[in-house]
mmCIF file of C-alpha atoms in Angstrom:
data_model
loop_
_atom_site.group_PDB
_atom_site.id
_atom_site.type_symbol
_atom_site.label_atom_id
_atom_site.label_comp_id
_atom_site.label_asym_id
_atom_site.label_seq_id
_atom_site.Cartn_x
_atom_site.Cartn_y
_atom_site.Cartn_z
ATOM 1 C CA UNK A 1 4.342 165.657 134.476
ATOM 2 C CA UNK A 2 4.429 163.772 137.759
ATOM 3 C CA UNK A 3 6.860 165.064 140.361
ATOM 4 C CA UNK A 4 8.538 161.646 140.642
ATOM 5 C CA UNK A 5 9.008 159.438 137.611
ATOM 6 C CA UNK A 6 9.863 155.745 137.881
ATOM 7 C CA UNK A 7 9.856 153.118 135.153
ATOM 8 C CA UNK A 8 7.252 150.543 136.220
ATOM 9 C CA UNK A 9 8.972 147.680 134.433
ATOM 10 C CA UNK A 10 8.393 144.816 134.752
ATOM 11 C CA UNK A 11 12.059 143.963 135.085
ATOM 12 C CA UNK A 12 13.119 140.309 134.927
ATOM 13 C CA UNK A 13 16.706 139.222 135.642
ATOM 14 C CA UNK A 14 18.533 135.941 136.405
ATOM 15 C CA UNK A 15 19.777 135.174 139.879
ATOM 16 C CA UNK A 16 23.148 136.796 140.559
ATOM 17 C CA UNK A 17 22.581 139.742 138.226
ATOM 18 C CA UNK A 18 23.175 143.364 139.186
ATOM 19 C CA UNK A 19 19.896 145.281 139.179
ATOM 20 C CA UNK A 20 19.617 149.014 138.637
ATOM 21 C CA UNK A 21 16.415 150.807 139.610
ATOM 22 C CA UNK A 22 15.996 154.510 138.914
ATOM 23 C CA UNK A 23 13.831 157.521 139.643
ATOM 24 C CA UNK A 24 13.914 161.081 138.411
ATOM 25 C CA UNK A 25 12.255 164.042 140.042
ATOM 26 C CA UNK A 26 11.405 167.566 139.032
ATOM 27 C CA UNK A 27 11.090 169.399 142.364
ATOM 28 C CA UNK A 28 14.457 170.792 143.467
ATOM 29 C CA UNK A 29 13.081 171.065 147.031
ATOM 30 C CA UNK A 30 13.099 167.286 147.404
ATOM 31 C CA UNK A 31 15.792 166.569 149.922
ATOM 32 C CA UNK A 32 15.454 163.157 151.596
ATOM 33 C CA UNK A 33 15.317 160.005 149.537
ATOM 34 C CA UNK A 34 14.067 156.561 150.413
ATOM 35 C CA UNK A 35 13.722 153.184 148.748
ATOM 36 C CA UNK A 36 11.032 150.761 149.825
ATOM 37 C CA UNK A 37 10.553 147.111 148.932
ATOM 38 C CA UNK A 38 6.998 145.864 148.791
ATOM 39 C CA UNK A 39 6.085 142.216 148.510
ATOM 40 C CA UNK A 40 2.700 141.351 147.062
ATOM 41 C CA UNK A 41 -0.168 142.262 149.413
ATOM 42 C CA UNK A 42 2.221 143.505 152.133
ATOM 43 C CA UNK A 43 3.179 146.939 153.402
ATOM 44 C CA UNK A 44 6.273 148.759 152.059
ATOM 45 C CA UNK A 45 9.493 147.919 153.904
ATOM 46 C CA UNK A 46 12.133 150.633 154.205
ATOM 47 C CA UNK A 47 15.361 149.484 152.526
ATOM 48 C CA UNK A 48 17.561 152.550 152.264
ATOM 49 C CA UNK A 49 17.398 156.238 153.039
ATOM 50 C CA UNK A 50 19.818 158.987 152.205
ATOM 51 C CA UNK A 51 20.127 162.735 152.332
ATOM 52 C CA UNK A 52 23.323 163.551 150.503
ATOM 53 C CA UNK A 53 24.438 163.309 146.928
ATOM 54 C CA UNK A 54 26.725 160.326 146.475
ATOM 55 C CA UNK A 55 26.527 156.649 147.371
ATOM 56 C CA UNK A 56 25.333 154.821 150.464
ATOM 57 C CA UNK A 57 25.929 151.110 150.782
ATOM 58 C CA UNK A 58 24.191 148.513 152.947
ATOM 59 C CA UNK A 59 25.057 144.903 152.224
ATOM 60 C CA UNK A 60 24.009 144.065 148.666
ATOM 61 C CA UNK A 61 22.189 147.389 148.265
ATOM 62 C CA UNK A 62 23.645 150.730 147.162
ATOM 63 C CA UNK A 63 21.611 153.927 147.001
ATOM 64 C CA UNK A 64 22.924 156.686 144.777
ATOM 65 C CA UNK A 65 21.731 160.292 144.640
ATOM 66 C CA UNK A 66 22.656 162.926 142.068
ATOM 67 C CA UNK A 67 20.903 166.119 143.104
ATOM 68 C CA UNK A 68 22.338 168.134 140.221
ATOM 69 C CA UNK A 69 20.624 165.787 137.752
ATOM 70 C CA UNK A 70 17.612 165.106 140.033
ATOM 71 C CA UNK A 71 18.231 161.401 139.670
ATOM 72 C CA UNK A 72 18.354 158.595 142.235
ATOM 73 C CA UNK A 73 19.227 154.938 141.834
ATOM 74 C CA UNK A 74 19.155 151.712 143.792
ATOM 75 C CA UNK A 75 21.612 148.977 142.858
ATOM 76 C CA UNK A 76 21.144 145.395 143.996
ATOM 77 C CA UNK A 77 24.211 143.148 143.713
ATOM 78 C CA UNK A 78 24.057 139.361 143.520
ATOM 79 C CA UNK A 79 20.278 139.472 143.174
ATOM 80 C CA UNK A 80 18.279 136.645 144.719
ATOM 81 C CA UNK A 81 14.809 135.243 143.984
ATOM 82 C CA UNK A 82 13.792 136.650 147.381
ATOM 83 C CA UNK A 83 14.452 140.142 145.961
ATOM 84 C CA UNK A 84 11.433 139.681 143.665
ATOM 85 C CA UNK A 85 9.111 142.503 144.717
ATOM 86 C CA UNK A 86 8.000 145.994 143.759
ATOM 87 C CA UNK A 87 10.519 148.723 144.567
ATOM 88 C CA UNK A 88 9.214 152.191 145.345
ATOM 89 C CA UNK A 89 11.281 155.340 145.499
ATOM 90 C CA UNK A 90 10.017 158.081 147.793
ATOM 91 C CA UNK A 91 11.185 161.527 148.777
ATOM 92 C CA UNK A 92 10.328 164.415 151.093
ATOM 93 C CA UNK A 93 10.191 168.158 150.526
ATOM 94 C CA UNK A 94 12.616 170.235 152.618
ATOM 95 C CA UNK A 95 9.875 172.832 153.089
ATOM 96 C CA UNK A 96 7.541 170.400 154.823
ATOM 97 C CA UNK A 97 7.573 169.671 158.548
ATOM 98 C CA UNK A 98 5.067 166.858 158.168
ATOM 99 C CA UNK A 99 7.219 164.288 156.385
ATOM 100 C CA UNK A 100 4.812 163.814 153.519
ATOM 101 C CA UNK A 101 6.181 161.259 151.022
ATOM 102 C CA UNK A 102 6.139 161.669 147.258
ATOM 103 C CA UNK A 103 6.294 158.265 145.587
ATOM 104 C CA UNK A 104 7.337 156.960 142.212
ATOM 105 C CA UNK A 105 4.910 154.483 140.714
ATOM 106 C CA UNK A 106 7.120 151.502 141.616
ATOM 107 C CA UNK A 107 9.191 149.028 139.574
ATOM 108 C CA UNK A 108 8.178 145.379 139.594
ATOM 109 C CA UNK A 109 11.258 143.133 139.756
ATOM 110 C CA UNK A 110 11.414 139.391 139.205
ATOM 111 C CA UNK A 111 14.645 137.470 139.860
ATOM 112 C CA UNK A 112 14.476 133.970 138.409
ATOM 113 C CA UNK A 113 16.647 131.068 139.608
ATOM 114 C CA UNK B 1 12.043 148.405 167.156
ATOM 115 C CA UNK B 2 10.771 149.888 163.893
ATOM 116 C CA UNK B 3 7.396 148.220 163.939
ATOM 117 C CA UNK B 4 4.050 149.709 163.014
ATOM 118 C CA UNK B 5 1.222 147.330 163.852
ATOM 119 C CA UNK B 6 -2.074 147.396 161.988
ATOM 120 C CA UNK B 7 -5.242 145.484 162.763
ATOM 121 C CA UNK B 8 -7.104 143.755 161.317
ATOM 122 C CA UNK B 9 -5.043 142.313 158.469
ATOM 123 C CA UNK B 10 -8.140 141.615 156.388
ATOM 124 C CA UNK B 11 -11.622 143.109 156.527
ATOM 125 C CA UNK B 12 -14.735 142.422 154.482
ATOM 126 C CA UNK B 13 -17.600 144.824 155.057
ATOM 127 C CA UNK B 14 -20.936 145.625 153.547
ATOM 128 C CA UNK B 15 -21.810 149.072 152.277
ATOM 129 C CA UNK B 16 -23.994 149.774 155.318
ATOM 130 C CA UNK B 17 -21.489 148.587 157.930
ATOM 131 C CA UNK B 18 -19.369 150.642 160.310
ATOM 132 C CA UNK B 19 -15.881 149.377 161.032
ATOM 133 C CA UNK B 20 -12.550 150.734 162.270
ATOM 134 C CA UNK B 21 -8.937 150.173 161.311
ATOM 135 C CA UNK B 22 -6.311 150.474 164.017
ATOM 136 C CA UNK B 23 -2.628 151.378 163.950
ATOM 137 C CA UNK B 24 -0.038 151.486 166.741
ATOM 138 C CA UNK B 25 3.610 152.530 166.909
ATOM 139 C CA UNK B 26 6.029 152.758 169.850
ATOM 140 C CA UNK B 27 8.917 154.566 168.186
ATOM 141 C CA UNK B 28 8.066 157.943 169.706
ATOM 142 C CA UNK B 29 7.152 159.265 166.272
ATOM 143 C CA UNK B 30 5.146 162.492 166.259
ATOM 144 C CA UNK B 31 3.715 162.115 162.757
ATOM 145 C CA UNK B 32 1.309 159.378 161.691
ATOM 146 C CA UNK B 33 -0.228 158.802 158.287
ATOM 147 C CA UNK B 34 -2.985 156.926 156.503
ATOM 148 C CA UNK B 35 -2.357 155.887 152.905
ATOM 149 C CA UNK B 36 -4.596 154.039 150.452
ATOM 150 C CA UNK B 37 -3.053 151.743 147.872
ATOM 151 C CA UNK B 38 -4.744 150.184 144.882
ATOM 152 C CA UNK B 39 -3.214 147.278 142.969
ATOM 153 C CA UNK B 40 -0.092 148.147 140.961
ATOM 154 C CA UNK B 41 -0.213 151.781 142.160
ATOM 155 C CA UNK B 42 1.907 153.633 144.718
ATOM 156 C CA UNK B 43 0.402 154.576 148.084
ATOM 157 C CA UNK B 44 -1.799 157.684 148.020
ATOM 158 C CA UNK B 45 -1.792 159.961 151.039
ATOM 159 C CA UNK B 46 -5.133 160.328 152.841
ATOM 160 C CA UNK B 47 -4.425 161.955 156.219
ATOM 161 C CA UNK B 48 -1.488 163.235 158.255
ATOM 162 C CA UNK B 49 -1.500 163.723 162.005
ATOM 163 C CA UNK B 50 1.237 165.724 163.686
ATOM 164 C CA UNK B 51 1.389 165.855 167.492
ATOM 165 C CA UNK B 52 -2.066 164.213 167.547
ATOM 166 C CA UNK B 53 -3.618 166.993 165.440
ATOM 167 C CA UNK B 54 -4.985 166.479 161.943
ATOM 168 C CA UNK B 55 -2.649 168.428 159.673
ATOM 169 C CA UNK B 56 -3.486 167.173 156.189
ATOM 170 C CA UNK B 57 -6.747 165.824 154.764
ATOM 171 C CA UNK B 58 -6.279 165.092 151.080
ATOM 172 C CA UNK B 59 -9.937 165.822 150.266
ATOM 173 C CA UNK B 60 -10.926 162.388 151.476
ATOM 174 C CA UNK B 61 -14.692 161.626 151.474
ATOM 175 C CA UNK B 62 -16.345 161.950 154.864
ATOM 176 C CA UNK B 63 -17.139 158.234 154.931
ATOM 177 C CA UNK B 64 -13.508 157.939 156.100
ATOM 178 C CA UNK B 65 -13.014 159.488 159.534
ATOM 179 C CA UNK B 66 -9.558 159.493 161.155
ATOM 180 C CA UNK B 67 -8.870 159.709 164.854
ATOM 181 C CA UNK B 68 -5.667 159.989 166.871
ATOM 182 C CA UNK B 69 -6.476 159.109 170.517
ATOM 183 C CA UNK B 70 -2.857 159.493 171.642
ATOM 184 C CA UNK B 71 0.664 159.759 170.275
ATOM 185 C CA UNK B 72 0.958 156.004 169.688
ATOM 186 C CA UNK B 73 -2.442 155.196 168.207
ATOM 187 C CA UNK B 74 -4.215 156.050 164.978
ATOM 188 C CA UNK B 75 -7.659 154.890 163.929
ATOM 189 C CA UNK B 76 -9.590 155.099 160.687
ATOM 190 C CA UNK B 77 -13.349 154.831 161.071
ATOM 191 C CA UNK B 78 -15.243 153.571 158.052
ATOM 192 C CA UNK B 79 -18.926 154.063 157.313
ATOM 193 C CA UNK B 80 -21.099 153.610 154.226
ATOM 194 C CA UNK B 81 -18.184 152.681 152.003
ATOM 195 C CA UNK B 82 -18.432 151.945 148.310
ATOM 196 C CA UNK B 83 -16.989 148.934 146.444
ATOM 197 C CA UNK B 84 -14.395 151.240 144.832
ATOM 198 C CA UNK B 85 -13.019 151.877 148.337
ATOM 199 C CA UNK B 86 -11.672 148.325 148.359
ATOM 200 C CA UNK B 87 -7.889 148.653 148.682
ATOM 201 C CA UNK B 88 -4.890 148.103 150.948
ATOM 202 C CA UNK B 89 -4.948 150.707 153.728
ATOM 203 C CA UNK B 90 -1.525 151.511 155.103
ATOM 204 C CA UNK B 91 -0.539 153.277 158.277
ATOM 205 C CA UNK B 92 2.898 154.880 158.588
ATOM 206 C CA UNK B 93 4.798 156.910 161.152
ATOM 207 C CA UNK B 94 7.874 159.124 161.240
ATOM 208 C CA UNK B 95 9.532 161.902 163.216
ATOM 209 C CA UNK B 96 8.159 164.261 160.577
ATOM 210 C CA UNK B 97 10.117 166.635 158.379
ATOM 211 C CA UNK B 98 12.907 165.064 156.380
ATOM 212 C CA UNK B 99 13.070 161.691 158.099
ATOM 213 C CA UNK B 100 12.327 158.152 157.080
ATOM 214 C CA UNK B 101 8.823 156.733 157.431
ATOM 215 C CA UNK B 102 7.934 153.217 158.531
ATOM 216 C CA UNK B 103 4.862 151.411 157.278
ATOM 217 C CA UNK B 104 2.630 148.780 158.775
ATOM 218 C CA UNK B 105 1.645 145.631 156.893
ATOM 219 C CA UNK B 106 -1.677 147.137 155.945
ATOM 220 C CA UNK B 107 -5.327 146.178 156.154
ATOM 221 C CA UNK B 108 -6.740 144.627 153.023
ATOM 222 C CA UNK B 109 -10.273 145.969 152.823
ATOM 223 C CA UNK B 110 -12.979 144.527 150.618
ATOM 224 C CA UNK B 111 -16.326 146.327 150.383
ATOM 225 C CA UNK B 112 -19.192 144.157 149.160
#
């Protein structure tokens, strides 16, 4: 079992839809959670990061963490065709001083007009 | 400024060539990373530098040789690569520990 599980999709939604992207993890030492957006043939772009259980909102994006269930989510409201990309969840281990990232396999999202 | 700059953007090299990838950040980050990414896969960690010292080598073949000349720069020297080494090579930096990491745009490497 991989330490971070993420449904690879692909996920296809109409413009304006609410998108829910999810990851589960098995290592209870994972403490810091990030979501990256990666356009084709580009580097990952940091979208959201959070430490605490609960919700964190930034514009159309909401990151949610449930440490008791080892489950994180990213919600995208009013999705746009420009949101079409691969979304990667990533997390760090509280025991590490080096900031090593553990990635999910990524979810490919297409938003059609 | 949260920018990590990688050069070149694209590189085609023969199996007998020697080339280098370069990465630069000016965020005062103490940790710098090289990742390799194949199509439709997440990035795979290759090397971690902390305070300019190599801290993690994920059993990477010796044909990949990292170098950290100073706290802002990271190089990856390539020699005698194989076609299966063709991939997107990503540099990242962070303050280390439980902090967010920022990635460059990557170098798309093709080995012929």
